[in-house]
N, CA, C and O of each residue as an XYZ file, in Angstrom:
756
protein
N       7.596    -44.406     33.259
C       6.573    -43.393     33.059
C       6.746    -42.151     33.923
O       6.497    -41.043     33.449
N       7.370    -42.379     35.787
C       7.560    -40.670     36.101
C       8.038    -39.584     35.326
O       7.669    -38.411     35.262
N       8.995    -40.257     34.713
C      10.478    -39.477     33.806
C       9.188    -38.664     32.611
O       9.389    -37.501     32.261
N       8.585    -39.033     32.364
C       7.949    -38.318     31.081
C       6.683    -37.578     31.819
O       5.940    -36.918     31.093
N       6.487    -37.629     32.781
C       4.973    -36.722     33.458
C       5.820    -35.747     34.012
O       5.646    -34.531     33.937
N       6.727    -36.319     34.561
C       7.495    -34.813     35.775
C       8.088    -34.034     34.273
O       8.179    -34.510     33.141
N       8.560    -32.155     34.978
C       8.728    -30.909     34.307
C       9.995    -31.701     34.293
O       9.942    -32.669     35.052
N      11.350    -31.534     33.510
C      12.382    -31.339     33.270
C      13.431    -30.427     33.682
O      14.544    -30.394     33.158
N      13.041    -29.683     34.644
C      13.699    -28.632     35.479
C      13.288    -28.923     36.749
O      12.163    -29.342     37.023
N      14.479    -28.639     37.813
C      14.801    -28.837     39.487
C      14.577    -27.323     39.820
O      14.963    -26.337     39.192
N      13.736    -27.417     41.157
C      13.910    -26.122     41.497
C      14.007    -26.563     42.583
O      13.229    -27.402     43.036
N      14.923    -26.108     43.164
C      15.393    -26.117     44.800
C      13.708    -25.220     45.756
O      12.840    -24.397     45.466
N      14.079    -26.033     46.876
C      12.619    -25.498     47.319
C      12.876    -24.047     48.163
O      12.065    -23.437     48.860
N      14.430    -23.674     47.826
C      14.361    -22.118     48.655
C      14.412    -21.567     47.317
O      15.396    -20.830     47.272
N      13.960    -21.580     46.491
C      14.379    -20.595     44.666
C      13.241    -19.662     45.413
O      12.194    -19.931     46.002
N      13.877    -18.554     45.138
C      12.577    -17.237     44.542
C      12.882    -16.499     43.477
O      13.908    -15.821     43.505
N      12.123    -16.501     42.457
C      12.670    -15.869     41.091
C      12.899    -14.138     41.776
O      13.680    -13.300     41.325
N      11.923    -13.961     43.014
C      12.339    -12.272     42.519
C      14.160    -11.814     43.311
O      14.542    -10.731     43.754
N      14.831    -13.015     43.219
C      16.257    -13.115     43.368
C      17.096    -12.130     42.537
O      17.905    -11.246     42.821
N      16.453    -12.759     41.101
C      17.053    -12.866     39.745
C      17.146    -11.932     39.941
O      16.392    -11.321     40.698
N      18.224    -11.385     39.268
C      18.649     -9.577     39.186
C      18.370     -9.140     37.532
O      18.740     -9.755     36.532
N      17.701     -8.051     37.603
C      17.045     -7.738     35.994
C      18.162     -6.951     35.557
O      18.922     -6.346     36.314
N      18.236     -6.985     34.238
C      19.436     -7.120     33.106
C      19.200     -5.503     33.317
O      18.022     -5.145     33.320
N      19.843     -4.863     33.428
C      19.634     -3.228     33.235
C      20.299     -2.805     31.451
O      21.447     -3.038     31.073
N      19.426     -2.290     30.791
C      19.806     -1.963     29.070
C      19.556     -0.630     29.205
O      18.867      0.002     30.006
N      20.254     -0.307     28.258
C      20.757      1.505     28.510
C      19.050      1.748     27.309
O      18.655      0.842     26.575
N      18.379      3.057     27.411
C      17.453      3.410     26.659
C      17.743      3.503     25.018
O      16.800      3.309     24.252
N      19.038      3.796     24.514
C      19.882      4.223     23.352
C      20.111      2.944     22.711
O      20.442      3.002     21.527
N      20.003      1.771     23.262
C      20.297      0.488     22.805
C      19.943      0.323     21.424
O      18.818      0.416     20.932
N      21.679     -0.086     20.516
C      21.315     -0.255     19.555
C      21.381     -1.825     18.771
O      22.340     -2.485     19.173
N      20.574     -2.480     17.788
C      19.627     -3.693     17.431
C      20.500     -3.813     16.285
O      21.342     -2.922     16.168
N      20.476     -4.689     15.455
C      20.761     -5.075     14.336
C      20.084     -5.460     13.761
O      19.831     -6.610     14.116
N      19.292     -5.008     12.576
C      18.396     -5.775     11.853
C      18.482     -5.416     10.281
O      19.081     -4.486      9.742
N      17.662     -6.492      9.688
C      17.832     -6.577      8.394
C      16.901     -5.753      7.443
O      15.728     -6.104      7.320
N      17.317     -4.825      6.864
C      16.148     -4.358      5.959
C      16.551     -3.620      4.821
O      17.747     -3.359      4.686
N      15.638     -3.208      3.898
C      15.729     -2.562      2.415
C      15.804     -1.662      2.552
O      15.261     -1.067      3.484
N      16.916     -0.853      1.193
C      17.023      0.570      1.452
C      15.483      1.311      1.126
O      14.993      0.880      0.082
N      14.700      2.273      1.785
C      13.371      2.579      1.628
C      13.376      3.405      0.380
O      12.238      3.730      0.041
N      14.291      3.818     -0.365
C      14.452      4.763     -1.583
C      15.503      5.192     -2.109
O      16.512      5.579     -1.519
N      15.323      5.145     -3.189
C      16.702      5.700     -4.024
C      17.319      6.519     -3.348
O      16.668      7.305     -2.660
N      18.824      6.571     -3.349
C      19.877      7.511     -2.971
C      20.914      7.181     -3.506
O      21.236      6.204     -4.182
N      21.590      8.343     -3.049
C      23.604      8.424     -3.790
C      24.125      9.239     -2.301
O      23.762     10.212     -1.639
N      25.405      7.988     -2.232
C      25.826      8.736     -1.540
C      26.890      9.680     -1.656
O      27.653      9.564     -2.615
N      27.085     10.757     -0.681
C      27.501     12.089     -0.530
C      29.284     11.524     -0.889
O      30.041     12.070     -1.691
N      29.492     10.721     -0.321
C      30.846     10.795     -0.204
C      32.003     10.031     -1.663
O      33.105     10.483     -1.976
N      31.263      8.749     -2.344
C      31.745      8.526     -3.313
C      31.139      8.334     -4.534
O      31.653      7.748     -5.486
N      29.746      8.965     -4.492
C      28.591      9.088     -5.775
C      28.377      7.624     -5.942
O      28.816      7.236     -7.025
N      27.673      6.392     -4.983
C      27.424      5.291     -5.625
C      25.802      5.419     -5.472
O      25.368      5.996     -4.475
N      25.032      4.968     -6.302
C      23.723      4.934     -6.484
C      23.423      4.011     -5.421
O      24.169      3.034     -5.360
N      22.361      4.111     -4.440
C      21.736      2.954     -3.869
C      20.445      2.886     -4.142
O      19.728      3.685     -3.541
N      19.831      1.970     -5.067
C      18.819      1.421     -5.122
C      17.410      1.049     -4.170
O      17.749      0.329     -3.231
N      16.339      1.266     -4.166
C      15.248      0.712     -3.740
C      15.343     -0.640     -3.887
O      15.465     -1.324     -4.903
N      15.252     -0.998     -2.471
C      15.087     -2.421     -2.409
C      16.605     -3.798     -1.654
O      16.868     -4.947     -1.302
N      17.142     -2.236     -1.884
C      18.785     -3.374     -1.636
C      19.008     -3.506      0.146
O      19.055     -2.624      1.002
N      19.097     -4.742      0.230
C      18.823     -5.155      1.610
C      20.595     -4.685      2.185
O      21.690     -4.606      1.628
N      20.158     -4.498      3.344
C      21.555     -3.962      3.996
C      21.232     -4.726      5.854
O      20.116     -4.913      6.337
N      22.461     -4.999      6.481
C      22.411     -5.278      7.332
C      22.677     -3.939      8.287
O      23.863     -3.628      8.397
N      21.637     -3.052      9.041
C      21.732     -2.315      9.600
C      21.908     -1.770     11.348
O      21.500     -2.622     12.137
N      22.175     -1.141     11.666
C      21.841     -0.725     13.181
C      20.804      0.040     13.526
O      20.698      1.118     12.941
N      19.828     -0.319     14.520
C      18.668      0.544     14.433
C      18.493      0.619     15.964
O      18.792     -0.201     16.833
N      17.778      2.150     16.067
C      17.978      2.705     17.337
C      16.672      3.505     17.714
O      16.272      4.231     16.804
N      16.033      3.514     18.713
C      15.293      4.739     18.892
C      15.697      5.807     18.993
O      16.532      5.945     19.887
N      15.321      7.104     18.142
C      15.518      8.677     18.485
C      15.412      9.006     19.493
O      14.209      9.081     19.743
N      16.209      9.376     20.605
C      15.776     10.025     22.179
C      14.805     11.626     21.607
O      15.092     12.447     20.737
N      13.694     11.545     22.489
C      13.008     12.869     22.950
C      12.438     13.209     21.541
O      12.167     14.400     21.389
N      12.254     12.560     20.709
C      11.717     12.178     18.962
C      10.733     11.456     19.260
O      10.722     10.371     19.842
N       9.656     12.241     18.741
C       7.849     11.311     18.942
C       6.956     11.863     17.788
O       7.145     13.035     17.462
N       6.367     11.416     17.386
C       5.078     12.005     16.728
C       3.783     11.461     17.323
O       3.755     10.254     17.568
N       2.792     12.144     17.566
C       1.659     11.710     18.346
C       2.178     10.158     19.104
O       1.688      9.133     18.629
N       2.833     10.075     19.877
C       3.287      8.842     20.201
C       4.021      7.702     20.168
O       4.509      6.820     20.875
N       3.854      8.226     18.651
C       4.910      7.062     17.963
C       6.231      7.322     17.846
O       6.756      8.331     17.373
N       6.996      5.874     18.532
C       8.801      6.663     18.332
C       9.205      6.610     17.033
O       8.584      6.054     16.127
N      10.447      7.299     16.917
C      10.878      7.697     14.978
C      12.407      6.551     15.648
O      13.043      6.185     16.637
N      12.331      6.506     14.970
C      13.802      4.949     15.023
C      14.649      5.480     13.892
O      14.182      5.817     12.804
N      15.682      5.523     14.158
C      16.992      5.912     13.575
C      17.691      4.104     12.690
O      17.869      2.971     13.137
N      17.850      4.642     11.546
C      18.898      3.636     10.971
C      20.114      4.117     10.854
O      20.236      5.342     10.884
N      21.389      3.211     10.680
C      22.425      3.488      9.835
C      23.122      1.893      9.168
O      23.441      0.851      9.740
N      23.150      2.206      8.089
C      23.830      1.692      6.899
C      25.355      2.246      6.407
O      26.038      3.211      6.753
N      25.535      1.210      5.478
C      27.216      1.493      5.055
C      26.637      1.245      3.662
O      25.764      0.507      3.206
N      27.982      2.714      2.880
C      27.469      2.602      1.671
C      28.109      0.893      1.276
O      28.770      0.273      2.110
N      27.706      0.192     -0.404
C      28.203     -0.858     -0.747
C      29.410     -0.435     -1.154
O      30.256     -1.296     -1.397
N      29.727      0.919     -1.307
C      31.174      0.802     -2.439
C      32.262      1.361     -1.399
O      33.331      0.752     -1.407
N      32.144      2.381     -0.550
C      32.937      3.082      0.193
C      32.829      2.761      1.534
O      33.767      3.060      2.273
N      31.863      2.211      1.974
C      31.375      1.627      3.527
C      31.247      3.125      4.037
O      32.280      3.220      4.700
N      30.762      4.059      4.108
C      30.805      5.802      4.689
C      29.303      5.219      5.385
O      28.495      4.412      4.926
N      29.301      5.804      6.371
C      27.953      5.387      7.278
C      26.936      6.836      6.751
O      27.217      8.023      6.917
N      25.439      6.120      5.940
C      24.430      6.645      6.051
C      23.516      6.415      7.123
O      23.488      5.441      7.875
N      22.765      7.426      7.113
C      21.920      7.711      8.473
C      20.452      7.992      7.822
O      20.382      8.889      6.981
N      19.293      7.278      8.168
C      17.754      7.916      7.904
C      16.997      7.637      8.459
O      17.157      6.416      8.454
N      15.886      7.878      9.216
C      15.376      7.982      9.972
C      13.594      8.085      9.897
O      13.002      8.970      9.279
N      13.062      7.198     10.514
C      11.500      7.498     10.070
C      10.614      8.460     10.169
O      10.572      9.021     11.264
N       9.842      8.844      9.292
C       8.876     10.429      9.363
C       7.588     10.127      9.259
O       6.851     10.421      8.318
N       7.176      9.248     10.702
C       5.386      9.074     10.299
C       4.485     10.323     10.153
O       3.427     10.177      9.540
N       4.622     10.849     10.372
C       4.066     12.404     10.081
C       3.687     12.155      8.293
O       2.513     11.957      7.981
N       4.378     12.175      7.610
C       4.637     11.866      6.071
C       4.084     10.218      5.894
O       3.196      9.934      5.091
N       4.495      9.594      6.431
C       4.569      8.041      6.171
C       5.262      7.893      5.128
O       4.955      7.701      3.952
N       6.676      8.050      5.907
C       7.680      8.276      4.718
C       9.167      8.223      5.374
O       9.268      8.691      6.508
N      10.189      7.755      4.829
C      11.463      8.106      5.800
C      12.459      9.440      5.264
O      12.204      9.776      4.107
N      13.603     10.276      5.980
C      13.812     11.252      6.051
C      15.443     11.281      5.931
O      15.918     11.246      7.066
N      16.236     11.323      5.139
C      18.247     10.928      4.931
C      18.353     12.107      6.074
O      18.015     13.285      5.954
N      18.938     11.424      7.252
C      19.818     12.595      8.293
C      21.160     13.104      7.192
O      21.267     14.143      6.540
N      21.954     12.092      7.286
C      22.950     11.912      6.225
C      23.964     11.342      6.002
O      24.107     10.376      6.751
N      24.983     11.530      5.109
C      25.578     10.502      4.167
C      25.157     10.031      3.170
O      25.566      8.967      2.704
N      24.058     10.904      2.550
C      23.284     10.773      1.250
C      22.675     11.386      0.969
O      22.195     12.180      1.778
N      22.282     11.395     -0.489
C      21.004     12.570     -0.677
C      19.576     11.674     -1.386
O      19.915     10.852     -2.236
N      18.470     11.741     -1.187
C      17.822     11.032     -1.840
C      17.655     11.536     -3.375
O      17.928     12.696     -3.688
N      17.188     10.577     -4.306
C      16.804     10.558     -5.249
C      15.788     11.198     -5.965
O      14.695     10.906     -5.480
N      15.696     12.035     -7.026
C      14.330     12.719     -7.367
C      13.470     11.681     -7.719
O      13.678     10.655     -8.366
N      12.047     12.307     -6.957
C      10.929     11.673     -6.791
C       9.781     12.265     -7.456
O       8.980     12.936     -6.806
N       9.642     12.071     -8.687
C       8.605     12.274     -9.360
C       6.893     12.190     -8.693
O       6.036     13.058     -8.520
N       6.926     10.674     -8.438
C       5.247     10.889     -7.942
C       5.191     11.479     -6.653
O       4.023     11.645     -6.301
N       6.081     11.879     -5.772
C       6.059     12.404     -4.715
C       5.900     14.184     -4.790
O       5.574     15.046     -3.974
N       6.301     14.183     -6.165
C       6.219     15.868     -6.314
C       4.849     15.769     -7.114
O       4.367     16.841     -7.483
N       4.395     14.986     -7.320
C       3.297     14.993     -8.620
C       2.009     14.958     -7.025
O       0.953     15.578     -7.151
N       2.169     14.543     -6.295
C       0.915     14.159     -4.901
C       0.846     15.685     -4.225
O      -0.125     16.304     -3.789
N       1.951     15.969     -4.291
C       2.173     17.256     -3.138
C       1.426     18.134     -4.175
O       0.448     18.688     -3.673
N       1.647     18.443     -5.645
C       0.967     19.027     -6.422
C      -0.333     19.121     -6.575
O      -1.065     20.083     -6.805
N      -0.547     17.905     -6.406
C      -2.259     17.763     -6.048
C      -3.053     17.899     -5.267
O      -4.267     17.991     -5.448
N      -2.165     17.943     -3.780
C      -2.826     18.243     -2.991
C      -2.729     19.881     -2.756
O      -3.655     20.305     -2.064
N      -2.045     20.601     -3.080
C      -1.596     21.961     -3.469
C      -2.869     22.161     -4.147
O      -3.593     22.674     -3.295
N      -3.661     21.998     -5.454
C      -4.199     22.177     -6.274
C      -5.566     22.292     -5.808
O      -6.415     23.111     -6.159
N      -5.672     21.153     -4.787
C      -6.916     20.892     -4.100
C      -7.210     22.054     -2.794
O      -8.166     22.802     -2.592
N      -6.190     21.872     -2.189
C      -6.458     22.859     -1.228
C      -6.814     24.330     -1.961
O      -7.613     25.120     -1.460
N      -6.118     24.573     -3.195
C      -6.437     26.181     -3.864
C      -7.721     26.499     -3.845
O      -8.192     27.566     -3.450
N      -8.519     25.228     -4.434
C      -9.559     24.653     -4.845
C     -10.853     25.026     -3.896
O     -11.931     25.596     -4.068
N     -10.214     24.444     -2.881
C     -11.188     24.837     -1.520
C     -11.310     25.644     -0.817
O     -12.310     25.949     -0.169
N      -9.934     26.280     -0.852
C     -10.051     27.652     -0.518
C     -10.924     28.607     -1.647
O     -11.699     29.417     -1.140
N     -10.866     28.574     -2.802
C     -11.623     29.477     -3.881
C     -13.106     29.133     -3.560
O     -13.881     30.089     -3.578
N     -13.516     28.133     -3.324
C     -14.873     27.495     -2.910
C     -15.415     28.752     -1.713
O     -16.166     29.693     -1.969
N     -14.770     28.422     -0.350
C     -15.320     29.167      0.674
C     -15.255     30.362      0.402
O     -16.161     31.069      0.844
N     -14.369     30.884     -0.266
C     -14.387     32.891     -0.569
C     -15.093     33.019     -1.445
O     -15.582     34.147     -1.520
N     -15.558     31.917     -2.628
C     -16.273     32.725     -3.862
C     -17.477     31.466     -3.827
O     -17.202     30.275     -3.975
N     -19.079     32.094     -3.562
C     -19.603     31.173     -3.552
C     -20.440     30.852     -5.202
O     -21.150     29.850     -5.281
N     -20.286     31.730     -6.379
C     -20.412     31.404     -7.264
C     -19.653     30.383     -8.098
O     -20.112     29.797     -9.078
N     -18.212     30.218     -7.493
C     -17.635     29.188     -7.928
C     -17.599     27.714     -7.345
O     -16.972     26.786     -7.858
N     -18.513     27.629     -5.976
C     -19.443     26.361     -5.795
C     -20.419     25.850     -6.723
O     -20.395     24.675     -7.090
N     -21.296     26.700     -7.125
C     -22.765     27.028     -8.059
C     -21.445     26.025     -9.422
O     -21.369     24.805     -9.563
N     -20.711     26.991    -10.097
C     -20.379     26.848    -11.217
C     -19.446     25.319    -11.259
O     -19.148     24.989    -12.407
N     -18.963     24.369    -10.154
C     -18.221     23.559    -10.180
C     -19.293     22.685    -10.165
O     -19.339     21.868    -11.085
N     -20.436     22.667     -9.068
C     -21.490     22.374     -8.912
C     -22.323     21.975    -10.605
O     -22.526     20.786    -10.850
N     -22.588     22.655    -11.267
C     -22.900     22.532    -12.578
C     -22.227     21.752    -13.120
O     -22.679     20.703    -13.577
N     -20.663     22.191    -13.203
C     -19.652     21.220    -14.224
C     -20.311     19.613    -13.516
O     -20.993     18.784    -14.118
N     -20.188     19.599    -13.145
C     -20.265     18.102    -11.973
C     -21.522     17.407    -12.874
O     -21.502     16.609    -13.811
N     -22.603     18.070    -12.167
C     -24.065     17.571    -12.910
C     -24.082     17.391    -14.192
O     -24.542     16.352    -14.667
N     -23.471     18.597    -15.124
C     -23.300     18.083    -16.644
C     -22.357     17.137    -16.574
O     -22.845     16.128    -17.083
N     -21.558     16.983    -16.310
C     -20.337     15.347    -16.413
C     -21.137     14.198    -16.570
O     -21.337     13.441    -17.521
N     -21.694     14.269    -14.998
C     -22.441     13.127    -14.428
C     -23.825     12.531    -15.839
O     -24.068     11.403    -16.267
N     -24.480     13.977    -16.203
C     -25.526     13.644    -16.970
C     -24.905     13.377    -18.582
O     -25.892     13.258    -19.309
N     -24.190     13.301    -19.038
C     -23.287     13.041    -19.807
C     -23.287     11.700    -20.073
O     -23.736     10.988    -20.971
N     -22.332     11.451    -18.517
C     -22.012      9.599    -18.552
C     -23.284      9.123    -18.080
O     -23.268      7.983    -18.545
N     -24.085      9.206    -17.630
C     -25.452      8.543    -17.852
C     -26.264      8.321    -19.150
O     -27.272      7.621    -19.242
N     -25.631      9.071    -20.201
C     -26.653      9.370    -21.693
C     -25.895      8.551    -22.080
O     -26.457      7.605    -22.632
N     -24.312      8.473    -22.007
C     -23.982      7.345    -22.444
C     -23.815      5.979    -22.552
O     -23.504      5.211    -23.463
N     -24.178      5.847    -21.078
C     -24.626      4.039    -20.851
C     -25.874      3.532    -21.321
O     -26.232      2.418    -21.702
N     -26.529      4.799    -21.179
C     -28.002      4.702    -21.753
C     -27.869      4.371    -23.420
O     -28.655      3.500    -23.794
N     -27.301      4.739    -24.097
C     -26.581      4.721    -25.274
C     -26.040      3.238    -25.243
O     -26.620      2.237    -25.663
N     -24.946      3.314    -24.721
C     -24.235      1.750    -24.855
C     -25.508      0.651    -24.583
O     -26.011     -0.017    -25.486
N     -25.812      0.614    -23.545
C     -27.539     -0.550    -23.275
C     -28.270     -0.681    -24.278
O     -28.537     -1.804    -24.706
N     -28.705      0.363    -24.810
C     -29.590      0.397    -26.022
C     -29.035     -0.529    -27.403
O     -29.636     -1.365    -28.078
N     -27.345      0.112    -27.526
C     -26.854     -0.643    -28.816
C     -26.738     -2.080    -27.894
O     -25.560     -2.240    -28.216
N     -26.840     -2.526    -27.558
C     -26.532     -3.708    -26.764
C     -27.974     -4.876    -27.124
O     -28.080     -5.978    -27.663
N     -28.750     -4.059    -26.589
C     -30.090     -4.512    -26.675
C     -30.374     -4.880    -28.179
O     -30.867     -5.948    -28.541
N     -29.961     -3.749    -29.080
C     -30.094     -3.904    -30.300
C     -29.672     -5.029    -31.007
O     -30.444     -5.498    -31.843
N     -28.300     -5.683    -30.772
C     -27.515     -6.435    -30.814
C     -27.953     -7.967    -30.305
O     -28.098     -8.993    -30.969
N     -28.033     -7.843    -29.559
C     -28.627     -9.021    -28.720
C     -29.931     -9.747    -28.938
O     -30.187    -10.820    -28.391
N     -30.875     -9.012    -29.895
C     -32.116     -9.640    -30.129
C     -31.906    -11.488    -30.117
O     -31.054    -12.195    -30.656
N     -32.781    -11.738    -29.479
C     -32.906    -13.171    -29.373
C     -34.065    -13.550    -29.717
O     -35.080    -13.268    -29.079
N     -34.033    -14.354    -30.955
C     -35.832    -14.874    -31.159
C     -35.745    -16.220    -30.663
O     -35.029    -17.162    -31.003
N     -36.831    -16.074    -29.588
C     -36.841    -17.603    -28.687
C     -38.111    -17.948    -29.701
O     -37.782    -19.133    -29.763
N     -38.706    -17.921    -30.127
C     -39.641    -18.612    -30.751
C     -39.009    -19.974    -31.610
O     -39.156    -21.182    -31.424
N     -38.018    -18.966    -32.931
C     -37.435    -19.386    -33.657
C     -36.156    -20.586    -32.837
O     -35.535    -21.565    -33.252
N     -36.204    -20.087    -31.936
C     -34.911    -21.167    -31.153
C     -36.197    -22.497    -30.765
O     -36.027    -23.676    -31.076
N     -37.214    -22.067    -30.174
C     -38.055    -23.754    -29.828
C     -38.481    -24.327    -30.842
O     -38.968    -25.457    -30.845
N     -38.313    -23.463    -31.995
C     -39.165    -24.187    -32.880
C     -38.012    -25.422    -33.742
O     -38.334    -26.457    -34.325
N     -36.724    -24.871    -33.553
C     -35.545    -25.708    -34.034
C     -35.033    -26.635    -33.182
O     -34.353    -27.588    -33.562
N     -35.459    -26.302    -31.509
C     -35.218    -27.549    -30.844
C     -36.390    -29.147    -31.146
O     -36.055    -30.327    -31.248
N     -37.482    -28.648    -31.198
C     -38.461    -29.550    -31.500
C     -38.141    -30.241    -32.995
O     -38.381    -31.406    -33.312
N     -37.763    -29.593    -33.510
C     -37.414    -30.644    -34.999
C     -36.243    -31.362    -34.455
O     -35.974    -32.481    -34.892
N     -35.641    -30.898    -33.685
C     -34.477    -31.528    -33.479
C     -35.160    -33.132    -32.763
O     -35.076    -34.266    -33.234
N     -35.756    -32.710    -31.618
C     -36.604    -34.061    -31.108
C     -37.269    -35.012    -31.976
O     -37.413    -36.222    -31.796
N     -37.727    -34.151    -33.130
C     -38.388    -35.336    -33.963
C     -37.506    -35.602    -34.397
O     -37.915    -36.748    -34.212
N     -36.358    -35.762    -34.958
C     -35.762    -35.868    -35.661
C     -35.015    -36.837    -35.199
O     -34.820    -37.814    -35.922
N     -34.395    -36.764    -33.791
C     -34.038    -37.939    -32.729
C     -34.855    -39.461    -32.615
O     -34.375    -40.593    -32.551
N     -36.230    -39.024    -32.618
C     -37.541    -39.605    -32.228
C     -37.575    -40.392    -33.311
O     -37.965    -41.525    -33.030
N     -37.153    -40.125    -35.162
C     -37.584    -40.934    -36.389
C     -36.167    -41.844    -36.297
O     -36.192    -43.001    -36.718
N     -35.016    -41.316    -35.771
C     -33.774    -42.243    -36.121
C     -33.968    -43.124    -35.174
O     -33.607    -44.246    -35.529
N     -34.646    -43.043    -33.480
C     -34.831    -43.962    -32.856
C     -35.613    -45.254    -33.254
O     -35.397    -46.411    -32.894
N     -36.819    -44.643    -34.299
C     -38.208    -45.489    -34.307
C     -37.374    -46.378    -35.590
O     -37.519    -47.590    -35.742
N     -36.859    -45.876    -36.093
C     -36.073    -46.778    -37.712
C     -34.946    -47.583    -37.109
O     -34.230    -48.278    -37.829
């Protein structure tokens, strides 16, 4: 029974851990890790398509003197699959989005141009608001007629609903009770 209560490690009674000498790692230290390409690309050097999603075994690094409110931007690099040419991209939390240094070009991005558009559209929007205050009044209106619109129409839909739905409970107890007698004469026979 000592053998299984005592720790499994000897420590000499002169040990002092603050002996140990700490591993000194350069700040630039670069990791290996596994991850998906974050978006379509081709690369620059032998036109091969790389796909969303295709896992690559990469090197990943922190950006020196690269921050956004705090947060560090971490550098990848990848090898293409067909030519092995080292791509480079890098994270853009600013965007919440990543950024090809290079060895590639990314891929056209439809909903990414379709968001920026919208938010383009919106900001016009709000800016026309604060300079023109009749076009508060008049968006203001559109709004209320919309709104009173889709209210006439649920009001509408409920109604045909209601219409639909009539339920005569009378006529329903009055068919359960025959039903009881009716139970009640096959029992008594």
């Amino acid at each position: 029974f000592p053998d299984l209560l005592s720790p499994q490690k000897y420590y000499p009674p002169d040990f002092d851990p603050a002996k140990i000498p700490k591993l000194k790692l350069p700040k630039d230290r670069q990791y290996v890790v596994r991850l998906m390409a974050p978006f379509n690309m081709r690369c620059k050097t032998c036109g091969e398509y790389i796909y969303k999603g295709k896992k690559f075994n990469a090197r990943k690094e922190t950006a020196q003197n690269e921050a956004y409110l705090g947060l560090p931007i971490f550098r990848f690099y990848i090898k293409c699959t067909r030519c092995l040419a080292e791509i480079t991209f890098k994270t853009d939390p600013q965007n919440t989005d990543y950024a090809v240094e290079h060895g590639a070009t990314r891929n056209f991005q439809a909903e990414k141009l379709l968001e920026e558009e919208e938010k383009r559209r919106q900001k016009e929007r709000e800016e026309e608001e604060l300079n023109n205050p009749m076009k508060v009044l008049e968006n203001r209106t559109k709004h209320s007629k919309l709104e009173m619109e889709v209210l006439e129409n649920l009001q509408e839909l409920k109604e045909l609903n209601q219409r639909q739905a009539n339920v005569d409970f009378e006529a329903r107890l009055k068919q359960y009770k025959e039903l009881e007698e009716e139970q009640r004469r096959k029992e008594q026979e």
